[in-house]
CSV table of C-alpha atoms and ligand atoms in Angstrom, one decimal:
chain,number,residue,atom,x,y,z
F,57,UNK,CA,129.1,81.4,105.9
F,58,UNK,CA,127.5,80.0,102.9
F,59,UNK,CA,124.8,81.4,101.0
F,60,UNK,CA,121.7,79.6,100.5
F,61,UNK,CA,120.4,81.2,97.7
F,62,UNK,CA,122.1,83.3,94.9
F,63,UNK,CA,120.5,86.7,93.5
F,64,UNK,CA,121.8,89.8,91.5
F,65,UNK,CA,119.4,91.9,93.1
F,66,UNK,CA,117.5,90.7,96.6
F,67,UNK,CA,114.4,92.9,97.1
F,68,UNK,CA,112.8,92.7,100.9
F,69,UNK,CA,109.5,93.5,100.6
F,70,UNK,CA,106.5,91.4,98.7
F,71,UNK,CA,104.3,94.8,99.2
F,72,UNK,CA,103.3,96.2,95.6
F,73,UNK,CA,106.1,98.4,95.7
F,74,UNK,CA,108.9,95.5,95.4
F,75,UNK,CA,107.4,93.5,93.8
F,76,UNK,CA,106.7,96.3,90.9
F,77,UNK,CA,110.4,96.6,91.0
F,78,UNK,CA,111.3,93.0,90.8
F,79,UNK,CA,109.0,92.8,87.8
F,80,UNK,CA,110.7,96.3,85.9
F,81,UNK,CA,114.2,95.0,86.6
F,82,UNK,CA,113.2,91.6,85.1
F,83,UNK,CA,111.4,93.0,81.9
F,84,UNK,CA,114.8,95.4,81.1
F,85,UNK,CA,117.1,93.0,81.9
F,86,UNK,CA,115.8,89.5,80.8
F,87,UNK,CA,117.8,86.0,83.0
F,88,UNK,CA,118.8,89.0,85.7
F,89,UNK,CA,118.5,86.8,89.1
F,90,UNK,CA,115.6,88.4,91.3
F,91,UNK,CA,114.5,87.1,94.3
F,92,UNK,CA,111.9,88.9,96.6
F,93,UNK,CA,111.9,88.3,100.6
F,94,UNK,CA,109.1,88.6,102.6
F,95,UNK,CA,108.7,87.6,106.5
F,96,UNK,CA,105.1,87.0,105.8
F,97,UNK,CA,103.9,83.6,104.6
F,98,UNK,CA,102.3,85.6,101.8
F,99,UNK,CA,102.6,88.5,99.4
F,100,UNK,CA,101.0,91.7,100.0
F,101,UNK,CA,99.8,91.2,104.0
F,102,UNK,CA,100.3,95.1,105.2
F,103,UNK,CA,99.8,98.2,103.3
F,104,UNK,CA,99.1,96.7,99.7
F,105,UNK,CA,96.6,94.6,101.4
F,106,UNK,CA,95.0,97.5,103.6
F,107,UNK,CA,94.5,100.4,102.1
F,108,UNK,CA,91.2,102.3,100.2
F,109,UNK,CA,91.9,101.1,96.7
F,110,UNK,CA,91.9,104.6,94.9
F,111,UNK,CA,93.7,105.3,91.5
F,112,UNK,CA,94.7,108.6,92.5
F,113,UNK,CA,94.6,111.1,89.7
F,114,UNK,CA,97.4,113.7,91.0
F,115,UNK,CA,95.4,116.5,92.8
F,116,UNK,CA,97.2,116.6,95.8
F,117,UNK,CA,101.0,116.5,95.7
F,118,UNK,CA,103.4,119.7,95.3
F,119,UNK,CA,103.7,120.3,91.6
F,120,UNK,CA,107.6,118.9,90.2
F,121,UNK,CA,107.7,116.3,93.2
F,122,UNK,CA,108.4,113.7,93.1
F,123,UNK,CA,104.7,112.8,94.2
F,124,UNK,CA,103.2,114.2,92.1
F,125,UNK,CA,105.1,112.8,89.1
F,126,UNK,CA,105.2,109.5,89.8
F,127,UNK,CA,101.3,109.3,90.9
F,128,UNK,CA,100.5,111.0,87.1
F,129,UNK,CA,103.0,108.4,85.4
F,130,UNK,CA,102.3,105.4,87.6
F,131,UNK,CA,98.5,105.9,87.1
F,132,UNK,CA,98.8,105.6,83.3
F,133,UNK,CA,100.6,102.7,83.6
F,134,UNK,CA,98.2,101.3,86.0
F,135,UNK,CA,95.9,101.3,83.8
F,136,UNK,CA,97.3,99.8,80.9
F,137,UNK,CA,98.6,96.8,83.6
F,138,UNK,CA,95.6,96.2,84.6
F,139,UNK,CA,94.1,96.1,80.9
F,140,UNK,CA,97.2,93.4,79.9
F,141,UNK,CA,96.3,91.5,82.8
F,142,UNK,CA,92.0,91.9,82.7
F,143,UNK,CA,91.8,92.9,86.3
F,144,UNK,CA,89.1,95.1,87.5
F,145,UNK,CA,89.6,98.6,87.3
F,146,UNK,CA,87.1,101.5,87.2
F,147,UNK,CA,87.6,105.2,86.4
F,148,UNK,CA,84.6,106.6,88.5
F,149,UNK,CA,85.7,110.1,89.1
F,150,UNK,CA,85.8,112.2,92.9
F,151,UNK,CA,84.6,114.8,94.2
F,152,UNK,CA,86.2,117.3,97.0
F,153,UNK,CA,84.1,118.9,98.9
F,154,UNK,CA,84.3,122.7,100.7
F,155,UNK,CA,81.3,122.5,102.7
F,156,UNK,CA,82.3,126.2,104.1
F,157,UNK,CA,83.6,129.6,102.4
F,158,UNK,CA,86.8,128.6,104.5
F,159,UNK,CA,87.6,125.9,102.8
F,160,UNK,CA,87.4,127.7,99.1
F,161,UNK,CA,91.4,129.2,98.7
F,162,UNK,CA,92.3,125.9,100.4
F,163,UNK,CA,90.0,124.0,97.0
F,164,UNK,CA,91.2,126.4,94.2
F,165,UNK,CA,94.9,126.1,95.5
F,166,UNK,CA,94.1,121.8,94.5
F,167,UNK,CA,92.8,122.9,91.6
F,168,UNK,CA,95.3,124.8,90.8
F,169,UNK,CA,98.0,122.3,92.0
F,170,UNK,CA,95.9,119.3,90.5
F,171,UNK,CA,96.6,121.6,86.3
F,172,UNK,CA,99.8,122.2,87.4
F,173,UNK,CA,100.0,118.1,87.8
F,174,UNK,CA,98.5,117.5,84.6
F,175,UNK,CA,94.9,115.6,85.8
F,176,UNK,CA,93.0,115.6,82.9
F,177,UNK,CA,89.3,116.9,83.1
F,178,UNK,CA,90.0,118.8,86.9
F,179,UNK,CA,86.7,120.9,86.8
F,180,UNK,CA,85.4,123.3,89.7
F,181,UNK,CA,81.8,122.9,90.3
F,182,UNK,CA,78.8,124.4,92.0
F,183,UNK,CA,75.9,122.5,94.2
F,184,UNK,CA,73.5,121.9,91.4
F,185,UNK,CA,76.2,120.0,89.3
F,186,UNK,CA,77.5,118.3,92.8
F,187,UNK,CA,73.8,116.8,93.5
F,188,UNK,CA,73.4,115.7,89.8
F,189,UNK,CA,77.2,113.8,90.2
F,190,UNK,CA,76.3,112.8,94.4
F,191,UNK,CA,72.6,113.2,95.3
F,192,UNK,CA,73.2,112.9,98.9
F,193,UNK,CA,76.0,115.2,99.0
F,194,UNK,CA,76.1,119.0,100.6
F,195,UNK,CA,78.4,121.3,99.5
F,196,UNK,CA,78.8,125.0,98.3
F,197,UNK,CA,81.6,124.0,95.8
F,198,UNK,CA,83.9,121.4,94.9
F,199,UNK,CA,86.7,120.3,92.7
F,200,UNK,CA,85.7,116.9,90.1
F,201,UNK,CA,88.3,114.7,88.9
F,202,UNK,CA,86.1,112.5,86.6
F,203,UNK,CA,89.7,110.6,85.9
F,204,UNK,CA,90.5,108.9,89.8
F,205,UNK,CA,89.5,105.6,90.1
F,206,UNK,CA,88.9,101.8,91.9
F,207,UNK,CA,91.1,99.1,91.7
F,208,UNK,CA,92.2,95.7,94.4
F,209,UNK,CA,95.6,96.6,94.4
F,210,UNK,CA,96.5,93.2,96.6
F,211,UNK,CA,95.4,91.8,92.8
F,212,UNK,CA,97.7,94.1,91.0
F,213,UNK,CA,99.9,93.1,93.9
F,214,UNK,CA,99.7,89.3,93.0
F,215,UNK,CA,99.7,89.9,89.4
F,216,UNK,CA,103.3,91.6,89.7
F,217,UNK,CA,104.2,87.8,91.7
F,218,UNK,CA,103.4,86.3,88.7
F,219,UNK,CA,104.6,87.9,86.4
F,220,UNK,CA,108.3,87.9,88.4
F,221,UNK,CA,107.9,84.7,88.6
F,222,UNK,CA,106.7,83.5,84.7
F,223,UNK,CA,110.3,85.7,84.1
F,224,UNK,CA,112.1,83.9,86.5
F,225,UNK,CA,112.0,85.4,89.8
F,226,UNK,CA,112.3,84.0,92.9
F,227,UNK,CA,109.6,85.3,95.5
F,228,UNK,CA,110.4,83.6,99.0
F,229,UNK,CA,107.7,84.0,101.8
F,230,UNK,CA,108.3,83.5,105.5
F,231,UNK,CA,111.9,85.4,105.4
F,232,UNK,CA,112.3,87.8,108.1
F,233,UNK,CA,115.7,89.5,107.0
F,234,UNK,CA,117.3,90.1,110.4
F,235,UNK,CA,120.5,91.2,109.7
F,236,UNK,CA,122.6,92.0,106.2
F,237,UNK,CA,126.3,91.8,106.2
F,238,UNK,CA,128.8,92.8,103.0
F,239,UNK,CA,131.7,90.6,102.1
F,240,UNK,CA,133.6,89.9,98.9
F,241,UNK,CA,131.3,93.3,97.4
F,242,UNK,CA,128.8,91.1,98.5
F,243,UNK,CA,125.5,91.3,101.0
F,244,UNK,CA,124.1,88.6,102.4
F,245,UNK,CA,120.6,89.0,103.9
F,246,UNK,CA,120.2,87.2,107.3
F,247,UNK,CA,117.1,84.9,108.1
F,248,UNK,CA,115.8,82.7,110.6
F,249,UNK,CA,115.8,80.2,107.5
F,250,UNK,CA,118.6,80.7,105.6
F,251,UNK,CA,121.3,83.4,104.3
F,252,UNK,CA,120.7,84.6,100.8
F,253,UNK,CA,123.6,86.8,99.0
F,254,UNK,CA,123.1,89.2,96.7
F,255,UNK,CA,124.7,91.9,94.8
F,256,UNK,CA,122.6,95.0,95.5
F,257,UNK,CA,120.2,94.9,98.3
F,258,UNK,CA,116.5,96.9,97.9
F,259,UNK,CA,114.6,97.7,100.3
F,260,UNK,CA,111.1,97.9,100.1
F,261,UNK,CA,110.0,97.0,103.8
F,262,UNK,CA,106.6,99.4,104.3
F,263,UNK,CA,106.1,100.3,108.2
F,264,UNK,CA,109.7,98.7,108.8
F,265,UNK,CA,111.5,100.7,106.3
F,266,UNK,CA,113.8,102.6,108.4
F,267,UNK,CA,114.5,99.4,110.6
F,268,UNK,CA,115.7,97.4,107.7
F,269,UNK,CA,117.5,100.1,106.3
F,270,UNK,CA,119.6,100.7,109.1
F,271,UNK,CA,120.7,96.7,108.9
F,272,UNK,CA,123.3,97.8,106.2
F,273,UNK,CA,124.5,100.9,108.3
F,274,UNK,CA,121.8,103.8,106.9
F,275,UNK,CA,121.1,106.7,109.2
F,276,UNK,CA,118.0,106.7,111.0
F,277,UNK,CA,116.4,109.2,109.8
F,278,UNK,CA,113.6,109.6,108.5
F,279,UNK,CA,112.2,107.5,111.5
F,280,UNK,CA,108.3,105.6,110.3
F,281,UNK,CA,105.8,106.5,112.7
F,282,UNK,CA,102.9,104.1,112.2
F,283,UNK,CA,99.7,105.5,111.9
F,284,UNK,CA,96.5,103.5,112.1
F,285,UNK,CA,93.7,104.1,109.6
F,286,UNK,CA,90.0,102.9,110.9
F,287,UNK,CA,87.4,102.2,108.4
F,288,UNK,CA,83.4,101.8,108.3
F,289,UNK,CA,81.7,100.1,105.8
F,290,UNK,CA,78.8,101.4,104.9
F,291,UNK,CA,75.6,99.3,105.5
F,292,UNK,CA,75.5,97.4,101.8
F,293,UNK,CA,70.9,98.3,101.4
F,294,UNK,CA,72.4,102.1,101.6
F,295,UNK,CA,75.5,101.4,99.3
F,296,UNK,CA,73.7,103.6,96.4
F,297,UNK,CA,74.5,107.0,98.6
F,298,UNK,CA,77.4,106.9,97.1
F,299,UNK,CA,78.0,106.8,93.6
F,300,UNK,CA,81.6,107.1,93.3
F,301,UNK,CA,84.4,108.7,95.5
F,302,UNK,CA,83.9,111.4,98.0
F,303,UNK,CA,86.1,113.9,100.0
F,304,UNK,CA,86.5,116.8,101.7
F,305,UNK,CA,89.0,119.4,101.7
F,306,UNK,CA,92.1,118.0,103.7
F,307,UNK,CA,93.7,119.9,106.0
F,308,UNK,CA,97.3,121.5,104.2
F,309,UNK,CA,99.4,120.6,107.1
F,310,UNK,CA,99.0,116.4,107.0
F,311,UNK,CA,99.3,113.9,104.6
F,312,UNK,CA,96.6,112.4,105.4
F,313,UNK,CA,93.2,113.5,102.9
F,314,UNK,CA,90.6,113.2,105.7
F,315,UNK,CA,87.9,110.8,106.0
F,316,UNK,CA,85.9,110.3,102.9
F,317,UNK,CA,83.9,107.9,101.4
F,318,UNK,CA,85.2,105.4,99.0
F,319,UNK,CA,83.5,103.3,96.6
F,320,UNK,CA,85.3,99.8,95.9
F,321,UNK,CA,85.5,98.1,92.8
F,322,UNK,CA,83.4,94.8,93.8
F,323,UNK,CA,80.8,97.4,94.9
F,324,UNK,CA,81.2,97.9,98.8
F,325,UNK,CA,81.3,101.6,100.3
F,326,UNK,CA,83.9,102.0,103.4
F,327,UNK,CA,84.2,105.4,105.2
F,328,UNK,CA,87.8,106.3,106.0
F,329,UNK,CA,90.2,106.2,107.1
F,330,UNK,CA,90.9,108.1,110.2
F,331,UNK,CA,94.6,109.2,111.0
F,332,UNK,CA,95.5,108.0,114.5
F,333,UNK,CA,99.1,107.1,116.2
F,334,UNK,CA,99.3,103.0,116.3
F,335,UNK,CA,101.2,101.7,119.3
F,336,UNK,CA,102.0,98.8,117.0
F,337,UNK,CA,104.1,99.1,113.4
F,338,UNK,CA,101.7,96.4,112.2
F,339,UNK,CA,98.6,96.7,115.0
F,340,UNK,CA,95.4,96.8,113.5
F,341,UNK,CA,93.7,97.5,116.2
F,342,UNK,CA,93.6,99.9,118.9
F,343,UNK,CA,94.0,98.0,121.6
F,344,UNK,CA,97.2,96.0,120.0
F,345,UNK,CA,100.5,97.7,121.6
F,346,UNK,CA,104.0,96.5,120.7
F,347,UNK,CA,106.4,98.0,123.5
F,348,UNK,CA,109.4,98.2,121.7
F,349,UNK,CA,107.7,99.9,119.2
F,350,UNK,CA,105.8,102.2,120.9
F,351,UNK,CA,109.2,103.3,123.3
F,352,UNK,CA,111.2,104.1,119.5
F,353,UNK,CA,108.3,106.0,118.4
F,354,UNK,CA,108.1,108.0,121.9
F,355,UNK,CA,112.1,108.2,122.2
F,356,UNK,CA,112.3,109.6,118.5
F,357,UNK,CA,113.0,113.5,119.3
F,358,UNK,CA,111.2,114.2,115.5
F,359,UNK,CA,108.0,112.5,117.0
F,360,UNK,CA,108.5,114.8,120.5
F,361,UNK,CA,108.4,117.8,118.4
F,362,UNK,CA,105.8,117.0,116.6
F,363,UNK,CA,103.8,115.3,119.5
F,364,UNK,CA,104.0,119.2,121.3
F,365,UNK,CA,102.8,121.2,117.7
F,366,UNK,CA,99.6,118.9,117.1
F,367,UNK,CA,98.9,117.0,120.7
F,368,UNK,CA,95.4,118.9,120.5
F,369,UNK,CA,94.9,117.6,116.5
F,370,UNK,CA,96.2,113.7,118.0
F,371,UNK,CA,94.0,114.0,120.2
F,372,UNK,CA,91.0,114.7,118.8
F,373,UNK,CA,91.8,112.0,115.9
F,374,UNK,CA,92.0,109.7,119.1
F,375,UNK,CA,88.6,110.8,120.3
F,376,UNK,CA,87.2,110.4,116.7
F,377,UNK,CA,88.8,107.0,116.4
F,378,UNK,CA,87.0,105.9,119.7
F,379,UNK,CA,83.4,107.7,119.4
F,380,UNK,CA,81.4,106.5,116.5
F,381,UNK,CA,79.5,109.0,117.1
F,382,UNK,CA,81.9,112.2,116.4
F,383,UNK,CA,83.4,109.7,113.4
F,384,UNK,CA,79.8,110.2,112.3
F,385,UNK,CA,79.8,113.8,112.5
F,386,UNK,CA,82.8,114.4,110.8
F,387,UNK,CA,81.2,112.9,107.5
F,388,UNK,CA,78.0,114.0,108.5
F,389,UNK,CA,79.4,117.6,107.1
F,390,UNK,CA,79.2,116.9,103.3
F,391,UNK,CA,76.4,114.0,104.1
F,392,UNK,CA,73.4,114.9,106.4
F,393,UNK,CA,71.3,112.0,105.7
F,394,UNK,CA,74.1,109.6,106.6
F,395,UNK,CA,72.6,107.6,110.2
F,396,UNK,CA,74.5,105.7,112.6
F,397,UNK,CA,72.6,102.8,112.0
F,398,UNK,CA,74.2,102.9,108.6
F,399,UNK,CA,78.4,102.8,109.6
F,400,UNK,CA,79.2,98.6,110.3
F,401,UNK,CA,82.3,98.2,112.0
F,402,UNK,CA,85.4,97.7,109.1
F,403,UNK,CA,88.5,97.0,107.9
F,404,UNK,CA,91.7,99.4,109.2
F,405,UNK,CA,95.0,100.0,107.9
F,406,UNK,CA,98.8,100.8,109.1
F,407,UNK,CA,100.4,103.8,106.8
F,408,UNK,CA,104.1,103.8,107.0
F,409,UNK,CA,105.1,107.3,107.5
F,410,UNK,CA,108.5,109.1,107.4
F,411,UNK,CA,109.2,111.5,110.1
F,412,UNK,CA,112.3,113.9,110.0
F,413,UNK,CA,114.2,114.6,113.1
F,414,UNK,CA,112.5,118.2,112.9
F,415,UNK,CA,109.1,116.9,113.5
F,416,UNK,CA,108.2,117.5,110.0
F,417,UNK,CA,106.4,114.2,108.4
F,418,UNK,CA,108.2,114.1,105.3
F,419,UNK,CA,105.8,114.5,102.7
F,420,UNK,CA,107.6,113.5,99.4
F,421,UNK,CA,108.4,109.9,98.8
F,422,UNK,CA,111.5,109.5,99.4
F,423,UNK,CA,114.6,106.6,98.0
F,424,UNK,CA,118.4,106.7,100.0
F,425,UNK,CA,121.5,105.1,97.9
F,426,UNK,CA,124.2,103.7,99.8
F,427,UNK,CA,127.1,101.4,97.5
F,428,UNK,CA,125.1,98.2,96.9
F,429,UNK,CA,121.9,99.3,98.5
F,430,UNK,CA,119.0,101.6,97.7
F,431,UNK,CA,116.3,102.3,100.5
F,432,UNK,CA,112.5,103.4,100.1
F,433,UNK,CA,112.3,105.2,103.3
F,434,UNK,CA,109.3,107.2,102.7
F,435,UNK,CA,106.5,105.5,100.2
F,436,UNK,CA,102.8,106.5,101.8
F,437,UNK,CA,99.8,107.6,99.7
F,438,UNK,CA,100.3,107.6,96.8
F,439,UNK,CA,102.9,104.8,96.7
F,440,UNK,CA,100.7,102.0,95.7
F,441,UNK,CA,98.9,104.4,92.2
F,442,UNK,CA,102.8,104.8,91.3
F,443,UNK,CA,104.3,101.8,92.3
F,444,UNK,CA,104.5,101.0,88.7
F,445,UNK,CA,106.6,104.6,88.2
F,446,UNK,CA,108.6,103.9,91.1
F,447,UNK,CA,109.4,100.5,90.8
F,448,UNK,CA,111.4,102.8,87.2
F,449,UNK,CA,113.0,105.2,89.0
F,450,UNK,CA,114.6,102.5,91.3
F,451,UNK,CA,115.8,100.1,88.5
F,452,UNK,CA,117.4,103.6,86.4
F,453,UNK,CA,119.0,104.2,90.2
F,454,UNK,CA,120.4,100.6,89.9
F,455,UNK,CA,121.5,100.7,86.2
F,456,UNK,CA,122.8,103.9,86.9
F,457,UNK,CA,125.2,102.6,90.3
F,458,UNK,CA,125.8,99.0,89.3
F,459,UNK,CA,127.5,97.2,86.3
F,460,UNK,CA,124.4,94.8,85.8
F,461,UNK,CA,126.5,93.0,82.8
F,462,UNK,CA,124.4,91.9,79.1
F,463,UNK,CA,121.2,90.5,79.1
F,464,UNK,CA,120.7,86.9,79.3
F,465,UNK,CA,118.2,85.5,77.8
C,620,FAD,C1,94.8,103.3,105.1
C,620,FAD,C2,95.5,103.5,103.8
C,620,FAD,C3,94.9,103.6,102.6
C,620,FAD,C4,95.9,103.8,101.8
C,620,FAD,N1,94.9,104.3,100.5
C,620,FAD,C5,95.8,104.3,98.8
C,620,FAD,C6,94.6,104.5,98.3
C,620,FAD,O1,94.1,105.0,98.3
C,620,FAD,N2,95.9,104.6,97.1
C,620,FAD,C7,97.3,104.6,96.5
C,620,FAD,O2,97.5,104.8,96.0
C,620,FAD,N3,97.8,104.3,97.7
C,620,FAD,C8,97.4,104.2,99.2
C,620,FAD,N4,97.9,104.0,100.7
C,620,FAD,C9,99.1,104.2,100.8
C,620,FAD,C10,99.7,102.4,100.0
C,620,FAD,O3,98.9,101.4,100.2
C,620,FAD,C11,101.3,101.9,100.7
C,620,FAD,O4,101.5,103.0,99.2
C,620,FAD,C12,101.3,100.8,99.1
C,620,FAD,O5,101.0,99.9,99.3
C,620,FAD,C13,103.5,101.1,100.0
C,620,FAD,O6,103.4,99.7,99.8
C,620,FAD,P1,104.8,98.9,99.9
C,620,FAD,O7,105.4,97.7,99.2
C,620,FAD,O8,106.1,100.4,100.3
C,620,FAD,O9,104.6,98.7,102.0
C,620,FAD,P2,103.4,97.1,102.2
C,620,FAD,O10,102.7,96.9,101.5
C,620,FAD,O11,103.4,97.8,103.8
C,620,FAD,O12,105.1,96.3,102.2
C,620,FAD,C14,105.9,96.1,102.8
C,620,FAD,C15,106.7,94.8,102.6
C,620,FAD,O13,107.6,94.4,103.7
C,620,FAD,C16,107.3,93.3,104.6
C,620,FAD,N5,108.6,93.3,105.1
C,620,FAD,C17,108.4,94.5,106.6
C,620,FAD,N6,110.1,94.2,106.9
C,620,FAD,C18,109.8,93.1,106.3
C,620,FAD,C19,111.7,92.4,106.8
C,620,FAD,N7,112.4,92.8,107.7
C,620,FAD,N8,112.2,91.2,105.7
C,620,FAD,C20,111.6,91.0,105.2
C,620,FAD,N9,109.8,91.5,104.5
C,620,FAD,C21,109.8,92.4,105.4
C,620,FAD,C22,106.3,93.0,104.9
C,620,FAD,O14,106.0,92.0,104.7
C,620,FAD,C23,105.6,93.7,104.1
C,620,FAD,O15,105.0,92.8,103.0
C,620,FAD,C24,97.1,103.2,101.8
C,620,FAD,C25,97.4,103.1,102.6
C,620,FAD,C26,96.7,102.8,103.9
C,620,FAD,C27,97.6,102.4,105.8
């Protein structure tokens, strides 16, 4: 088999993680031949282009976890990157609101976590201060994070891609990787439009992370289970009801943050996302069904364990997905002035969430190494915020395991 193109490093997936990784490698090693392949006709078409756009500060994550460290470090890098590239962002602040006494221990736990993670300026505030910050919100106590922010991650990904190309990297869209073979210490990435050869392959394939990793013989587990998140958009005349970001106290059993109010960098306000099992990995509507995806999810023992444990919660989420009234009721818990006609239909995103065989949703970021291959197996939220820090970790791992030779300037 003759390769159509040769690289030192081929990256599968032109989402924000793959592109940030290509940028990091080329910054460290000018002259390295780096190619980024994506199956879509354009970059950032999946999670990177379908998310809340929140620059997380690092409140939620277990202290010491990769998520906690990469979020705090990634946020600082992201802000510098936005300034260098003149990408609009805003540190508009965020409140996590408790509406019932029973939520207070969890709220206080988040405060402790945030402090342990080094999140600056966190404050527990009472109803009066909450009203000053968000006049339409009611709660008995809230956690205020003044440095949480907003940005358009699609724009960040495009700026990364521009830098990659300016530094001599190649981005190949319309290149779906369908097989990966190995010969003479090189990896061959087979796509319907040609074969790409590389010394190292790095996969950052989002909802297909498990399938693409398996192409190099990596284990099936953790499996990706797609969770769709639907948004409503707040009627533009009522957008003034939300000044920044307003979140509920999350259910600690799940990695999702609960339906919230997100002011976007363009001034619109999104409500959501919920979290329902998607019947197709790239199914952005309830009615999208892909039989292979669905069968694979249902056949995975970890999913069956998860479903047995949480069928009630899953069913309620599914009902809320179909019932606007129920979605609204959830939001009215802390914004009682909200009316049914304030909610307009909005976009959706599909989260790539890794699931372990024991039925637990994998909480932390996961990167697996193999000879000549490195796989990002779990990069859910806040991986967009953390992308530039994740890229550093991946580049470190590649440099540790592969002799890339001296930089070719
Ligand atoms: C609803 C929602 C809300 C979110 N909100 C936030 C938020 O506010 N803040 C935050 O920090 N994070 C948020 N996230 C998480 C964040 O969007 C993701 O963690 C991040 O975008 C992951 O980037 P990625 O590059 O790993 O994946 P993706 O952006 O999904 O990119 C993967 C790429 O791989 C390509 N690919 C897959 N298979 C192949 C193949 N075989 N061959 C070639 N290419 C392939 C795909 O086409 C895709 O472009 C949210 C996610 C969702 C879904």
